[in-house]
Amino acid sequence: MSRAKSPQAPLGSPDEIEHQFYEALQHGDIEKLMAVWSDDDDIACVHPGGPRVIGAVAIRASFDAMFANGAVNAHPEKVRRVQSLSSAVHSVLERVQVMTKEGPQSAWVIATNVYVKTGLGWRLVAHHASPGTPREVQEVIEAASILH
């Protein structure tokens, strides 16, 4: 089921909406952040180590709470993409700058962002982020098979 949302310009690609999502995080801009989400009632978000948050009102409240401590300096570093005509899944290695007693440090988070193409263009329907680590997470990549 969808909820009413004010009309906006269509977003051209999953990459474009992902850029707007991370830009909104970096600036602590809740309006811009919520504009990238689908108007579907069942959109979902999982923050590192947190519960599953369902629906725009709950997702907005969770990001409002995060932004109360300042913007989130998260940058997508490595993105793996799978896309069809109407959906896309991005597996993202995020570098998050955090302030510590020793000064700014990087933490690494693995996130999955899921997008669907709607009448308003591409929209985010799920963001799932894992707990962070102090070192960049290594990827395990299967070697390509050679078929004869």
mmCIF file of N, CA and C in Angstrom:
data_model
loop_
_atom_site.group_PDB
_atom_site.id
_atom_site.type_symbol
_atom_site.label_atom_id
_atom_site.label_comp_id
_atom_site.label_asym_id
_atom_site.label_seq_id
_atom_site.Cartn_x
_atom_site.Cartn_y
_atom_site.Cartn_z
ATOM 1 N N MET A 1 0.850 -1.177 0.000
ATOM 2 C CA MET A 1 0.000 0.000 0.000
ATOM 3 C C MET A 1 0.891 1.232 0.000
ATOM 4 N N SER A 2 0.478 2.243 -0.730
ATOM 5 C CA SER A 2 1.270 3.459 -0.835
ATOM 6 C C SER A 2 0.615 4.585 -0.069
ATOM 7 N N ARG A 3 1.453 5.514 0.348
ATOM 8 C CA ARG A 3 0.950 6.710 1.022
ATOM 9 C C ARG A 3 1.138 7.900 0.088
ATOM 10 N N ALA A 4 0.380 8.948 0.303
ATOM 11 C CA ALA A 4 0.476 10.133 -0.551
ATOM 12 C C ALA A 4 1.803 10.846 -0.298
ATOM 13 N N LYS A 5 2.380 11.356 -1.376
ATOM 14 C CA LYS A 5 3.646 12.075 -1.299
ATOM 15 C C LYS A 5 3.583 13.215 -2.291
ATOM 16 N N SER A 6 4.169 14.328 -1.938
ATOM 17 C CA SER A 6 4.134 15.462 -2.848
ATOM 18 C C SER A 6 4.910 15.134 -4.114
ATOM 19 N N PRO A 7 4.442 15.626 -5.291
ATOM 20 C CA PRO A 7 5.110 15.320 -6.545
ATOM 21 C C PRO A 7 6.521 15.908 -6.572
ATOM 22 N N GLN A 8 7.432 15.147 -7.182
ATOM 23 C CA GLN A 8 8.811 15.577 -7.326
ATOM 24 C C GLN A 8 9.275 15.199 -8.720
ATOM 25 N N ALA A 9 10.391 15.752 -9.124
ATOM 26 C CA ALA A 9 10.976 15.369 -10.398
ATOM 27 C C ALA A 9 11.444 13.925 -10.308
ATOM 28 N N PRO A 10 11.220 13.141 -11.372
ATOM 29 C CA PRO A 10 11.673 11.756 -11.343
ATOM 30 C C PRO A 10 13.193 11.678 -11.188
ATOM 31 N N LEU A 11 13.635 10.664 -10.472
ATOM 32 C CA LEU A 11 15.067 10.437 -10.325
ATOM 33 C C LEU A 11 15.494 9.451 -11.398
ATOM 34 N N GLY A 12 16.547 9.791 -12.138
ATOM 35 C CA GLY A 12 16.910 9.094 -13.360
ATOM 36 C C GLY A 12 17.513 7.714 -13.229
ATOM 37 N N SER A 13 18.169 7.392 -12.120
ATOM 38 C CA SER A 13 18.819 6.091 -12.016
ATOM 39 C C SER A 13 19.023 5.732 -10.540
ATOM 40 N N PRO A 14 19.227 4.454 -10.271
ATOM 41 C CA PRO A 14 19.556 4.072 -8.895
ATOM 42 C C PRO A 14 20.833 4.768 -8.401
ATOM 43 N N ASP A 15 21.816 4.951 -9.272
ATOM 44 C CA ASP A 15 23.049 5.643 -8.868
ATOM 45 C C ASP A 15 22.766 7.086 -8.461
ATOM 46 N N GLU A 16 21.871 7.741 -9.181
ATOM 47 C CA GLU A 16 21.519 9.132 -8.854
ATOM 48 C C GLU A 16 20.819 9.208 -7.492
ATOM 49 N N ILE A 17 19.892 8.313 -7.249
ATOM 50 C CA ILE A 17 19.191 8.342 -5.965
ATOM 51 C C ILE A 17 20.133 7.974 -4.825
ATOM 52 N N GLU A 18 21.065 7.039 -5.090
ATOM 53 C CA GLU A 18 22.035 6.680 -4.062
ATOM 54 C C GLU A 18 22.932 7.870 -3.728
ATOM 55 N N HIS A 19 23.342 8.620 -4.730
ATOM 56 C CA HIS A 19 24.143 9.825 -4.498
ATOM 57 C C HIS A 19 23.363 10.808 -3.617
ATOM 58 N N GLN A 20 22.081 11.008 -3.905
ATOM 59 C CA GLN A 20 21.262 11.932 -3.111
ATOM 60 C C GLN A 20 21.083 11.432 -1.675
ATOM 61 N N PHE A 21 20.967 10.109 -1.503
ATOM 62 C CA PHE A 21 20.831 9.525 -0.168
ATOM 63 C C PHE A 21 22.075 9.834 0.670
ATOM 64 N N TYR A 22 23.250 9.552 0.129
ATOM 65 C CA TYR A 22 24.479 9.783 0.893
ATOM 66 C C TYR A 22 24.763 11.271 1.085
ATOM 67 N N GLU A 23 24.418 12.080 0.110
ATOM 68 C CA GLU A 23 24.567 13.531 0.269
ATOM 69 C C GLU A 23 23.675 14.038 1.404
ATOM 70 N N ALA A 24 22.454 13.529 1.481
ATOM 71 C CA ALA A 24 21.543 13.919 2.567
ATOM 72 C C ALA A 24 22.098 13.488 3.917
ATOM 73 N N LEU A 25 22.677 12.288 3.998
ATOM 74 C CA LEU A 25 23.306 11.841 5.247
ATOM 75 C C LEU A 25 24.430 12.791 5.645
ATOM 76 N N GLN A 26 25.281 13.138 4.687
ATOM 77 C CA GLN A 26 26.457 13.966 4.946
ATOM 78 C C GLN A 26 26.097 15.375 5.383
ATOM 79 N N HIS A 27 24.914 15.846 4.984
ATOM 80 C CA HIS A 27 24.472 17.190 5.357
ATOM 81 C C HIS A 27 23.419 17.196 6.459
ATOM 82 N N GLY A 28 23.012 16.018 6.921
ATOM 83 C CA GLY A 28 21.979 15.949 7.951
ATOM 84 C C GLY A 28 20.658 16.529 7.478
ATOM 85 N N ASP A 29 20.336 16.340 6.200
ATOM 86 C CA ASP A 29 19.142 16.929 5.576
ATOM 87 C C ASP A 29 18.014 15.893 5.536
ATOM 88 N N ILE A 30 17.144 15.932 6.536
ATOM 89 C CA ILE A 30 16.080 14.930 6.643
ATOM 90 C C ILE A 30 15.089 15.011 5.484
ATOM 91 N N GLU A 31 14.790 16.211 4.988
ATOM 92 C CA GLU A 31 13.837 16.335 3.876
ATOM 93 C C GLU A 31 14.392 15.702 2.608
ATOM 94 N N LYS A 32 15.644 15.994 2.299
ATOM 95 C CA LYS A 32 16.275 15.412 1.112
ATOM 96 C C LYS A 32 16.402 13.904 1.273
ATOM 97 N N LEU A 33 16.719 13.453 2.478
ATOM 98 C CA LEU A 33 16.853 12.022 2.723
ATOM 99 C C LEU A 33 15.520 11.311 2.513
ATOM 100 N N MET A 34 14.450 11.846 3.065
ATOM 101 C CA MET A 34 13.151 11.189 2.938
ATOM 102 C C MET A 34 12.610 11.258 1.515
ATOM 103 N N ALA A 35 13.045 12.231 0.725
ATOM 104 C CA ALA A 35 12.574 12.365 -0.656
ATOM 105 C C ALA A 35 13.039 11.221 -1.551
ATOM 106 N N VAL A 36 14.099 10.508 -1.174
ATOM 107 C CA VAL A 36 14.585 9.416 -2.012
ATOM 108 C C VAL A 36 13.845 8.106 -1.756
ATOM 109 N N TRP A 37 13.096 8.040 -0.652
ATOM 110 C CA TRP A 37 12.384 6.812 -0.305
ATOM 111 C C TRP A 37 11.105 6.651 -1.122
ATOM 112 N N SER A 38 10.709 5.422 -1.363
ATOM 113 C CA SER A 38 9.444 5.096 -2.010
ATOM 114 C C SER A 38 8.289 5.533 -1.114
ATOM 115 N N ASP A 39 7.124 5.709 -1.708
ATOM 116 C CA ASP A 39 5.951 6.051 -0.910
ATOM 117 C C ASP A 39 5.201 4.800 -0.438
ATOM 118 N N ASP A 40 5.808 3.634 -0.597
ATOM 119 C CA ASP A 40 5.202 2.387 -0.146
ATOM 120 C C ASP A 40 5.204 2.307 1.379
ATOM 121 N N ASP A 41 4.153 1.761 1.956
ATOM 122 C CA ASP A 41 4.044 1.650 3.418
ATOM 123 C C ASP A 41 5.066 0.695 4.030
ATOM 124 N N ASP A 42 5.552 -0.260 3.250
ATOM 125 C CA ASP A 42 6.425 -1.302 3.786
ATOM 126 C C ASP A 42 7.912 -1.068 3.535
ATOM 127 N N ILE A 43 8.325 0.179 3.277
ATOM 128 C CA ILE A 43 9.755 0.448 3.149
ATOM 129 C C ILE A 43 10.440 0.081 4.460
ATOM 130 N N ALA A 44 11.713 -0.344 4.362
ATOM 131 C CA ALA A 44 12.397 -0.865 5.545
ATOM 132 C C ALA A 44 13.809 -0.315 5.661
ATOM 133 N N CYS A 45 14.244 -0.147 6.907
ATOM 134 C CA CYS A 45 15.584 0.348 7.188
ATOM 135 C C CYS A 45 16.128 -0.369 8.422
ATOM 136 N N VAL A 46 17.384 -0.799 8.331
ATOM 137 C CA VAL A 46 18.068 -1.384 9.480
ATOM 138 C C VAL A 46 19.375 -0.626 9.651
ATOM 139 N N HIS A 47 19.508 0.062 10.785
ATOM 140 C CA HIS A 47 20.752 0.751 11.106
ATOM 141 C C HIS A 47 21.692 -0.254 11.763
ATOM 142 N N PRO A 48 23.005 -0.016 11.700
ATOM 143 C CA PRO A 48 23.956 -0.983 12.270
ATOM 144 C C PRO A 48 23.599 -1.398 13.702
ATOM 145 N N GLY A 49 23.380 -2.695 13.885
ATOM 146 C CA GLY A 49 23.059 -3.229 15.205
ATOM 147 C C GLY A 49 21.667 -2.928 15.699
ATOM 148 N N GLY A 50 20.842 -2.296 14.864
ATOM 149 C CA GLY A 50 19.510 -1.890 15.302
ATOM 150 C C GLY A 50 18.410 -2.811 14.810
ATOM 151 N N PRO A 51 17.167 -2.497 15.205
ATOM 152 C CA PRO A 51 16.018 -3.301 14.785
ATOM 153 C C PRO A 51 15.596 -2.954 13.357
ATOM 154 N N ARG A 52 14.711 -3.743 12.803
ATOM 155 C CA ARG A 52 14.122 -3.438 11.508
ATOM 156 C C ARG A 52 13.086 -2.335 11.720
ATOM 157 N N VAL A 53 13.219 -1.242 10.979
ATOM 158 C CA VAL A 53 12.322 -0.090 11.085
ATOM 159 C C VAL A 53 11.462 -0.081 9.818
ATOM 160 N N ILE A 54 10.139 -0.090 9.974
ATOM 161 C CA ILE A 54 9.224 -0.199 8.838
ATOM 162 C C ILE A 54 8.371 1.056 8.721
ATOM 163 N N GLY A 55 8.253 1.583 7.504
ATOM 164 C CA GLY A 55 7.381 2.714 7.224
ATOM 165 C C GLY A 55 8.099 4.049 7.321
ATOM 166 N N ALA A 56 7.595 5.005 6.552
ATOM 167 C CA ALA A 56 8.242 6.317 6.452
ATOM 168 C C ALA A 56 8.295 7.071 7.778
ATOM 169 N N VAL A 57 7.233 7.005 8.567
ATOM 170 C CA VAL A 57 7.213 7.746 9.834
ATOM 171 C C VAL A 57 8.303 7.224 10.763
ATOM 172 N N ALA A 58 8.401 5.904 10.884
ATOM 173 C CA ALA A 58 9.411 5.307 11.762
ATOM 174 C C ALA A 58 10.820 5.535 11.223
ATOM 175 N N ILE A 59 10.987 5.433 9.908
ATOM 176 C CA ILE A 59 12.303 5.658 9.307
ATOM 177 C C ILE A 59 12.731 7.108 9.509
ATOM 178 N N ARG A 60 11.813 8.035 9.297
ATOM 179 C CA ARG A 60 12.129 9.450 9.518
ATOM 180 C C ARG A 60 12.545 9.688 10.971
ATOM 181 N N ALA A 61 11.811 9.103 11.905
ATOM 182 C CA ALA A 61 12.137 9.285 13.327
ATOM 183 C C ALA A 61 13.526 8.729 13.638
ATOM 184 N N SER A 62 13.888 7.603 13.023
ATOM 185 C CA SER A 62 15.197 7.009 13.293
ATOM 186 C C SER A 62 16.324 7.898 12.755
ATOM 187 N N PHE A 63 16.126 8.487 11.578
ATOM 188 C CA PHE A 63 17.148 9.386 11.035
ATOM 189 C C PHE A 63 17.153 10.727 11.772
ATOM 190 N N ASP A 64 15.980 11.200 12.196
ATOM 191 C CA ASP A 64 15.939 12.416 13.025
ATOM 192 C C ASP A 64 16.781 12.227 14.285
ATOM 193 N N ALA A 65 16.663 11.055 14.911
ATOM 194 C CA ALA A 65 17.442 10.771 16.121
ATOM 195 C C ALA A 65 18.934 10.754 15.810
ATOM 196 N N MET A 66 19.307 10.185 14.679
ATOM 197 C CA MET A 66 20.720 10.180 14.282
ATOM 198 C C MET A 66 21.220 11.599 14.032
ATOM 199 N N PHE A 67 20.434 12.387 13.312
ATOM 200 C CA PHE A 67 20.845 13.746 12.958
ATOM 201 C C PHE A 67 20.874 14.670 14.177
ATOM 202 N N ALA A 68 20.207 14.293 15.270
ATOM 203 C CA ALA A 68 20.277 15.097 16.497
ATOM 204 C C ALA A 68 21.714 15.165 17.016
ATOM 205 N N ASN A 69 22.525 14.176 16.638
ATOM 206 C CA ASN A 69 23.944 14.148 17.009
ATOM 207 C C ASN A 69 24.834 14.709 15.902
ATOM 208 N N GLY A 70 24.236 15.231 14.839
ATOM 209 C CA GLY A 70 24.998 15.776 13.720
ATOM 210 C C GLY A 70 24.819 14.927 12.477
ATOM 211 N N ALA A 71 25.364 15.431 11.380
ATOM 212 C CA ALA A 71 25.295 14.723 10.103
ATOM 213 C C ALA A 71 26.082 13.422 10.201
ATOM 214 N N VAL A 72 25.827 12.521 9.260
ATOM 215 C CA VAL A 72 26.512 11.233 9.209
ATOM 216 C C VAL A 72 27.486 11.291 8.035
ATOM 217 N N ASN A 73 28.761 11.284 8.346
ATOM 218 C CA ASN A 73 29.787 11.431 7.321
ATOM 219 C C ASN A 73 30.095 10.072 6.687
ATOM 220 N N ALA A 74 29.130 9.550 5.926
ATOM 221 C CA ALA A 74 29.240 8.246 5.273
ATOM 222 C C ALA A 74 29.458 8.437 3.776
ATOM 223 N N HIS A 75 30.409 7.682 3.241
ATOM 224 C CA HIS A 75 30.738 7.771 1.819
ATOM 225 C C HIS A 75 30.760 6.372 1.216
ATOM 226 N N PRO A 76 30.003 6.163 0.135
ATOM 227 C CA PRO A 76 30.062 4.851 -0.524
ATOM 228 C C PRO A 76 31.407 4.699 -1.231
ATOM 229 N N GLU A 77 32.184 3.675 -0.856
ATOM 230 C CA GLU A 77 33.515 3.487 -1.428
ATOM 231 C C GLU A 77 33.528 2.441 -2.533
ATOM 232 N N LYS A 78 32.944 1.302 -2.270
ATOM 233 C CA LYS A 78 32.891 0.225 -3.264
ATOM 234 C C LYS A 78 31.445 -0.196 -3.398
ATOM 235 N N VAL A 79 30.935 -0.158 -4.619
ATOM 236 C CA VAL A 79 29.533 -0.496 -4.855
ATOM 237 C C VAL A 79 29.464 -1.623 -5.879
ATOM 238 N N ARG A 80 28.755 -2.676 -5.535
ATOM 239 C CA ARG A 80 28.447 -3.781 -6.456
ATOM 240 C C ARG A 80 26.981 -3.635 -6.810
ATOM 241 N N ARG A 81 26.664 -3.753 -8.109
ATOM 242 C CA ARG A 81 25.303 -3.488 -8.574
ATOM 243 C C ARG A 81 24.711 -4.684 -9.314
ATOM 244 N N VAL A 82 23.431 -4.937 -9.042
ATOM 245 C CA VAL A 82 22.626 -5.874 -9.817
ATOM 246 C C VAL A 82 21.363 -5.104 -10.164
ATOM 247 N N GLN A 83 21.046 -5.020 -11.468
ATOM 248 C CA GLN A 83 19.893 -4.212 -11.875
ATOM 249 C C GLN A 83 19.090 -4.911 -12.954
ATOM 250 N N SER A 84 17.759 -4.766 -12.845
ATOM 251 C CA SER A 84 16.845 -5.211 -13.890
ATOM 252 C C SER A 84 16.100 -3.977 -14.379
ATOM 253 N N LEU A 85 15.061 -4.184 -15.158
ATOM 254 C CA LEU A 85 14.310 -3.042 -15.678
ATOM 255 C C LEU A 85 13.632 -2.223 -14.585
ATOM 256 N N SER A 86 13.179 -2.879 -13.510
ATOM 257 C CA SER A 86 12.408 -2.143 -12.502
ATOM 258 C C SER A 86 12.929 -2.264 -11.076
ATOM 259 N N SER A 87 14.077 -2.916 -10.895
ATOM 260 C CA SER A 87 14.644 -3.001 -9.551
ATOM 261 C C SER A 87 16.169 -3.027 -9.627
ATOM 262 N N ALA A 88 16.781 -2.604 -8.519
ATOM 263 C CA ALA A 88 18.242 -2.607 -8.437
ATOM 264 C C ALA A 88 18.648 -2.872 -6.997
ATOM 265 N N VAL A 89 19.731 -3.622 -6.829
ATOM 266 C CA VAL A 89 20.291 -3.900 -5.519
ATOM 267 C C VAL A 89 21.747 -3.466 -5.547
ATOM 268 N N HIS A 90 22.117 -2.621 -4.585
ATOM 269 C CA HIS A 90 23.497 -2.169 -4.456
ATOM 270 C C HIS A 90 24.072 -2.691 -3.145
ATOM 271 N N SER A 91 25.183 -3.401 -3.235
ATOM 272 C CA SER A 91 25.938 -3.815 -2.055
ATOM 273 C C SER A 91 27.063 -2.794 -1.912
ATOM 274 N N VAL A 92 27.061 -2.066 -0.797
ATOM 275 C CA VAL A 92 27.919 -0.886 -0.649
ATOM 276 C C VAL A 92 28.859 -1.054 0.546
ATOM 277 N N LEU A 93 30.124 -0.774 0.312
ATOM 278 C CA LEU A 93 31.078 -0.644 1.408
ATOM 279 C C LEU A 93 31.157 0.847 1.721
ATOM 280 N N GLU A 94 30.646 1.220 2.892
ATOM 281 C CA GLU A 94 30.611 2.627 3.308
ATOM 282 C C GLU A 94 31.808 2.934 4.207
ATOM 283 N N ARG A 95 32.468 4.044 3.935
ATOM 284 C CA ARG A 95 33.487 4.572 4.846
ATOM 285 C C ARG A 95 32.824 5.675 5.644
ATOM 286 N N VAL A 96 32.799 5.511 6.967
ATOM 287 C CA VAL A 96 32.150 6.478 7.842
ATOM 288 C C VAL A 96 33.214 7.139 8.703
ATOM 289 N N GLN A 97 33.298 8.457 8.634
ATOM 290 C CA GLN A 97 34.236 9.211 9.465
ATOM 291 C C GLN A 97 33.581 9.460 10.817
ATOM 292 N N VAL A 98 34.281 9.062 11.889
ATOM 293 C CA VAL A 98 33.773 9.275 13.238
ATOM 294 C C VAL A 98 34.825 10.015 14.053
ATOM 295 N N MET A 99 34.369 10.866 14.952
ATOM 296 C CA MET A 99 35.288 11.611 15.805
ATOM 297 C C MET A 99 35.557 10.805 17.073
ATOM 298 N N THR A 100 36.839 10.624 17.387
ATOM 299 C CA THR A 100 37.243 9.923 18.601
ATOM 300 C C THR A 100 38.137 10.848 19.416
ATOM 301 N N LYS A 101 38.548 10.385 20.595
ATOM 302 C CA LYS A 101 39.466 11.178 21.423
ATOM 303 C C LYS A 101 40.790 11.415 20.708
ATOM 304 N N GLU A 102 41.163 10.490 19.822
ATOM 305 C CA GLU A 102 42.402 10.613 19.057
ATOM 306 C C GLU A 102 42.219 11.432 17.778
ATOM 307 N N GLY A 103 41.026 11.918 17.533
ATOM 308 C CA GLY A 103 40.727 12.670 16.308
ATOM 309 C C GLY A 103 39.861 11.852 15.371
ATOM 310 N N PRO A 104 39.691 12.330 14.133
ATOM 311 C CA PRO A 104 38.820 11.626 13.189
ATOM 312 C C PRO A 104 39.398 10.263 12.804
ATOM 313 N N GLN A 105 38.527 9.272 12.767
ATOM 314 C CA GLN A 105 38.901 7.911 12.390
ATOM 315 C C GLN A 105 37.868 7.390 11.398
ATOM 316 N N SER A 106 38.276 6.430 10.588
ATOM 317 C CA SER A 106 37.350 5.795 9.658
ATOM 318 C C SER A 106 36.820 4.498 10.231
ATOM 319 N N ALA A 107 35.556 4.253 10.018
ATOM 320 C CA ALA A 107 34.930 2.969 10.316
ATOM 321 C C ALA A 107 34.327 2.481 9.004
ATOM 322 N N TRP A 108 34.141 1.184 8.894
ATOM 323 C CA TRP A 108 33.627 0.609 7.656
ATOM 324 C C TRP A 108 32.329 -0.140 7.938
ATOM 325 N N VAL A 109 31.339 0.102 7.106
ATOM 326 C CA VAL A 109 30.015 -0.503 7.240
ATOM 327 C C VAL A 109 29.651 -1.117 5.897
ATOM 328 N N ILE A 110 29.064 -2.300 5.928
ATOM 329 C CA ILE A 110 28.531 -2.895 4.699
ATOM 330 C C ILE A 110 27.035 -2.651 4.695
ATOM 331 N N ALA A 111 26.557 -2.070 3.597
ATOM 332 C CA ALA A 111 25.128 -1.762 3.482
ATOM 333 C C ALA A 111 24.575 -2.353 2.194
ATOM 334 N N THR A 112 23.293 -2.662 2.226
ATOM 335 C CA THR A 112 22.566 -3.081 1.033
ATOM 336 C C THR A 112 21.444 -2.077 0.818
ATOM 337 N N ASN A 113 21.405 -1.493 -0.371
ATOM 338 C CA ASN A 113 20.356 -0.548 -0.751
ATOM 339 C C ASN A 113 19.550 -1.158 -1.888
ATOM 340 N N VAL A 114 18.228 -1.168 -1.743
ATOM 341 C CA VAL A 114 17.338 -1.755 -2.738
ATOM 342 C C VAL A 114 16.461 -0.650 -3.308
ATOM 343 N N TYR A 115 16.392 -0.588 -4.639
ATOM 344 C CA TYR A 115 15.641 0.453 -5.341
ATOM 345 C C TYR A 115 14.607 -0.181 -6.255
ATOM 346 N N VAL A 116 13.467 0.499 -6.430
ATOM 347 C CA VAL A 116 12.470 0.095 -7.414
ATOM 348 C C VAL A 116 12.134 1.303 -8.287
ATOM 349 N N LYS A 117 11.776 1.008 -9.519
ATOM 350 C CA LYS A 117 11.376 2.060 -10.445
ATOM 351 C C LYS A 117 9.869 2.245 -10.312
ATOM 352 N N THR A 118 9.457 3.464 -9.988
ATOM 353 C CA THR A 118 8.040 3.792 -9.798
ATOM 354 C C THR A 118 7.615 4.827 -10.833
ATOM 355 N N GLY A 119 6.378 5.235 -10.773
ATOM 356 C CA GLY A 119 5.894 6.301 -11.640
ATOM 357 C C GLY A 119 6.620 7.622 -11.405
ATOM 358 N N LEU A 120 7.238 7.766 -10.232
ATOM 359 C CA LEU A 120 8.009 8.969 -9.909
ATOM 360 C C LEU A 120 9.498 8.783 -10.159
ATOM 361 N N GLY A 121 9.874 7.685 -10.787
ATOM 362 C CA GLY A 121 11.282 7.389 -11.018
ATOM 363 C C GLY A 121 11.780 6.388 -9.988
ATOM 364 N N TRP A 122 13.082 6.239 -9.884
ATOM 365 C CA TRP A 122 13.684 5.290 -8.954
ATOM 366 C C TRP A 122 13.527 5.772 -7.532
ATOM 367 N N ARG A 123 13.227 4.844 -6.619
ATOM 368 C CA ARG A 123 13.079 5.170 -5.203
ATOM 369 C C ARG A 123 13.701 4.063 -4.359
ATOM 370 N N LEU A 124 14.186 4.445 -3.192
ATOM 371 C CA LEU A 124 14.752 3.520 -2.228
ATOM 372 C C LEU A 124 13.625 2.812 -1.479
ATOM 373 N N VAL A 125 13.697 1.479 -1.386
ATOM 374 C CA VAL A 125 12.687 0.736 -0.621
ATOM 375 C C VAL A 125 13.285 0.033 0.582
ATOM 376 N N ALA A 126 14.618 -0.150 0.600
ATOM 377 C CA ALA A 126 15.257 -0.793 1.749
ATOM 378 C C ALA A 126 16.716 -0.353 1.861
ATOM 379 N N HIS A 127 17.119 -0.071 3.097
ATOM 380 C CA HIS A 127 18.517 0.225 3.424
ATOM 381 C C HIS A 127 18.851 -0.621 4.639
ATOM 382 N N HIS A 128 19.834 -1.509 4.498
ATOM 383 C CA HIS A 128 20.209 -2.405 5.586
ATOM 384 C C HIS A 128 21.709 -2.269 5.794
ATOM 385 N N ALA A 129 22.123 -1.752 6.948
ATOM 386 C CA ALA A 129 23.534 -1.526 7.243
ATOM 387 C C ALA A 129 24.002 -2.410 8.395
ATOM 388 N N SER A 130 25.164 -3.014 8.210
ATOM 389 C CA SER A 130 25.738 -3.883 9.241
ATOM 390 C C SER A 130 26.503 -3.062 10.270
ATOM 391 N N PRO A 131 26.802 -3.646 11.427
ATOM 392 C CA PRO A 131 27.665 -2.951 12.381
ATOM 393 C C PRO A 131 29.034 -2.683 11.762
ATOM 394 N N GLY A 132 29.635 -1.566 12.126
ATOM 395 C CA GLY A 132 30.904 -1.156 11.538
ATOM 396 C C GLY A 132 32.108 -1.876 12.106
ATOM 397 N N THR A 133 33.219 -1.772 11.394
ATOM 398 C CA THR A 133 34.503 -2.309 11.833
ATOM 399 C C THR A 133 35.554 -1.211 11.678
ATOM 400 N N PRO A 134 36.637 -1.284 12.438
ATOM 401 C CA PRO A 134 37.665 -0.248 12.329
ATOM 402 C C PRO A 134 38.535 -0.389 11.082
ATOM 403 N N ARG A 135 38.493 -1.548 10.419
ATOM 404 C CA ARG A 135 39.288 -1.751 9.208
ATOM 405 C C ARG A 135 38.370 -2.010 8.028
ATOM 406 N N GLU A 136 38.880 -1.676 6.849
ATOM 407 C CA GLU A 136 38.127 -1.938 5.633
ATOM 408 C C GLU A 136 37.855 -3.430 5.518
ATOM 409 N N VAL A 137 36.613 -3.777 5.233
ATOM 410 C CA VAL A 137 36.200 -5.159 5.117
ATOM 411 C C VAL A 137 36.681 -5.703 3.770
ATOM 412 N N GLN A 138 37.277 -6.864 3.808
ATOM 413 C CA GLN A 138 37.743 -7.495 2.578
ATOM 414 C C GLN A 138 36.576 -8.181 1.881
ATOM 415 N N GLU A 139 36.638 -8.230 0.566
ATOM 416 C CA GLU A 139 35.611 -8.912 -0.209
ATOM 417 C C GLU A 139 36.082 -10.320 -0.544
ATOM 418 N N VAL A 140 35.167 -11.252 -0.564
ATOM 419 C CA VAL A 140 35.430 -12.588 -1.058
ATOM 420 C C VAL A 140 34.733 -12.669 -2.406
ATOM 421 N N ILE A 141 35.531 -12.805 -3.444
ATOM 422 C CA ILE A 141 34.985 -12.809 -4.807
ATOM 423 C C ILE A 141 35.279 -14.140 -5.451
ATOM 424 N N GLU A 142 34.232 -14.765 -5.966
ATOM 425 C CA GLU A 142 34.391 -16.050 -6.639
ATOM 426 C C GLU A 142 35.080 -15.811 -7.962
ATOM 427 N N ALA A 143 36.063 -16.647 -8.259
ATOM 428 C CA ALA A 143 36.734 -16.566 -9.561
ATOM 429 C C ALA A 143 35.762 -16.976 -10.655
ATOM 430 N N ALA A 144 35.828 -16.276 -11.757
ATOM 431 C CA ALA A 144 34.938 -16.571 -12.873
ATOM 432 C C ALA A 144 35.268 -17.936 -13.472
ATOM 433 N N SER A 145 34.244 -18.688 -13.807
ATOM 434 C CA SER A 145 34.435 -19.985 -14.449
ATOM 435 C C SER A 145 34.634 -19.775 -15.930
ATOM 436 N N ILE A 146 35.472 -20.589 -16.517
ATOM 437 C CA ILE A 146 35.660 -20.538 -17.972
ATOM 438 C C ILE A 146 34.882 -21.697 -18.572
ATOM 439 N N LEU A 147 33.948 -21.372 -19.416
ATOM 440 C CA LEU A 147 33.146 -22.399 -20.078
ATOM 441 C C LEU A 147 33.678 -22.607 -21.483
ATOM 442 N N HIS A 148 33.845 -23.878 -21.879
ATOM 443 C CA HIS A 148 34.342 -24.190 -23.222
ATOM 444 C C HIS A 148 33.235 -24.638 -24.092
#
